[in-house]
GROMACS .gro file of C-alpha atoms in nm:
model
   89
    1UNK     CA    1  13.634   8.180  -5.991
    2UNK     CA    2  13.287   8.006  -6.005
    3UNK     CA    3  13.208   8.046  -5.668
    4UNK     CA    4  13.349   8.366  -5.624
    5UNK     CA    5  13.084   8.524  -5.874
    6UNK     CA    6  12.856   8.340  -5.704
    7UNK     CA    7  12.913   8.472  -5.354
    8UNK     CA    8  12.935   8.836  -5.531
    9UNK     CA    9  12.606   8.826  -5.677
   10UNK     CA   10  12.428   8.688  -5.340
   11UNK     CA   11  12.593   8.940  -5.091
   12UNK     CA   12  12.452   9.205  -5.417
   13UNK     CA   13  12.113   9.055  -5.390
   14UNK     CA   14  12.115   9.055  -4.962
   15UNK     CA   15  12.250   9.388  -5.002
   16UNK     CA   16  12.000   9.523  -5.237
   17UNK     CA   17  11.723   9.316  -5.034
   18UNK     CA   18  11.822   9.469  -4.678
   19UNK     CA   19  11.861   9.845  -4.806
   20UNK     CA   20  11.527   9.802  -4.994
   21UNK     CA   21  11.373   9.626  -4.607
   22UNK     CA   22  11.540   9.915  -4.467
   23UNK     CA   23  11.420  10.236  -4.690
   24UNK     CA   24  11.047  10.094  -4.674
   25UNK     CA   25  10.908  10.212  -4.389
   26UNK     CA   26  10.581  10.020  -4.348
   27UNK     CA   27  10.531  10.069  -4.016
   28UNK     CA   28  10.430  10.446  -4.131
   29UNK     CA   29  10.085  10.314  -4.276
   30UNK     CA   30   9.959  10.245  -3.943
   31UNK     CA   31   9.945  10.635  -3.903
   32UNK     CA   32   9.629  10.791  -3.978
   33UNK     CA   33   9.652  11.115  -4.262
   34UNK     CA   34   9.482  11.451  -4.168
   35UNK     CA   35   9.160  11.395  -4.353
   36UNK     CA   36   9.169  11.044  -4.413
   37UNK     CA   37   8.812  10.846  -4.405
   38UNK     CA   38   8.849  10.503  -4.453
   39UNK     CA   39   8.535  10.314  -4.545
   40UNK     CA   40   8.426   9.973  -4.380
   41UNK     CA   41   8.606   9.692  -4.491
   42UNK     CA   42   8.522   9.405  -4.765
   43UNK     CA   43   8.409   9.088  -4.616
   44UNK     CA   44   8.543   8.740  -4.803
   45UNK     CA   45   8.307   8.702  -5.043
   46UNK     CA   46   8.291   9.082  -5.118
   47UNK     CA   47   8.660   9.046  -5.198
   48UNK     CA   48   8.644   8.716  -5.353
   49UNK     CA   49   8.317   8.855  -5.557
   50UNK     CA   50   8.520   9.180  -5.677
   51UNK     CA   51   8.898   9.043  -5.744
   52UNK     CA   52   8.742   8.653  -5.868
   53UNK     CA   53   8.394   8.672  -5.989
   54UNK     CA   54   8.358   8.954  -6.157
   55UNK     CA   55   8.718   8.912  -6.431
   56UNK     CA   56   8.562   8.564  -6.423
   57UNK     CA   57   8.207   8.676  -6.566
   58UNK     CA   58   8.379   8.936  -6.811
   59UNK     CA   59   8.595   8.671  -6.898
   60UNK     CA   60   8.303   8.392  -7.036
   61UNK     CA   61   8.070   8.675  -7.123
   62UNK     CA   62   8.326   8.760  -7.384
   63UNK     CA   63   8.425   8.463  -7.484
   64UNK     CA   64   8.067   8.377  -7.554
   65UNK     CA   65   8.056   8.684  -7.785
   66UNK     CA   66   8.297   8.549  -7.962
   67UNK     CA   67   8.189   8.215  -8.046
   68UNK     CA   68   7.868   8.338  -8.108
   69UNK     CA   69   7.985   8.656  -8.357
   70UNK     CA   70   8.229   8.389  -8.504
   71UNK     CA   71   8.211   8.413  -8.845
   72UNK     CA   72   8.473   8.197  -8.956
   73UNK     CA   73   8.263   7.863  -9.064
   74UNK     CA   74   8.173   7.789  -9.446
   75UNK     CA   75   7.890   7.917  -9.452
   76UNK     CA   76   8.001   8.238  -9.385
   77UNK     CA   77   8.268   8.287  -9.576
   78UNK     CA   78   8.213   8.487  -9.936
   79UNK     CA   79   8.333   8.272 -10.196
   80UNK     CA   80   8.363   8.429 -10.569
   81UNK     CA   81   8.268   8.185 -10.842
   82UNK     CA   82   8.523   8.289 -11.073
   83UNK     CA   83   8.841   8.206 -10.894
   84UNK     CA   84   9.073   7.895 -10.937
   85UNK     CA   85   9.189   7.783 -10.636
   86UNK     CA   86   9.301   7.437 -10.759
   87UNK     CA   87   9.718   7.391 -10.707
   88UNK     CA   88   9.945   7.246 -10.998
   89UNK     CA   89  10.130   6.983 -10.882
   0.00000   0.00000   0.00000
């Protein structure tokens, strides 16, 4: 019964696989469109500049803002005089 299940779900998933290969046509994006313009393409450190540097920078620059705005130390912290914050035990 195991492997019966087993051999059901993999001929699904081949299935699935070789209608999906098969309904794809990507051999139809080699075909220009009437009106299409494509610009020059990126070299490698254009693209590795645009997809890796720049998240990167947005990613410390904001991460400095927030340990610098962090205002979750002592010092910061309003504290009213008039409170007991001591636990019974």
């Amino acid at each position: 019964m195991e492997k019966k299940n087993a051999l059901r779900a993999g001929a699904l998933a081949a299935g699935t696989t070789l209608m999906m290969l098969l309904m794809s046509s990507p051999a139809l994006a080699l075909t220009r469109d009437d009106g299409d313009d494509p610009g020059p393409g990126l070299s490698v450190a254009q693209t590795l500049g645009l997809y890796v540097g720049i998240p990167l920078a947005l990613f410390v620059i904001i991460t400095g803002l927030v340990m610098v705005l962090d205002r979750s130390q002592d010092k910061h912290r309003f504290v009213s005089r008039n409170v007991d914050v001591k636990t019974k035990a």
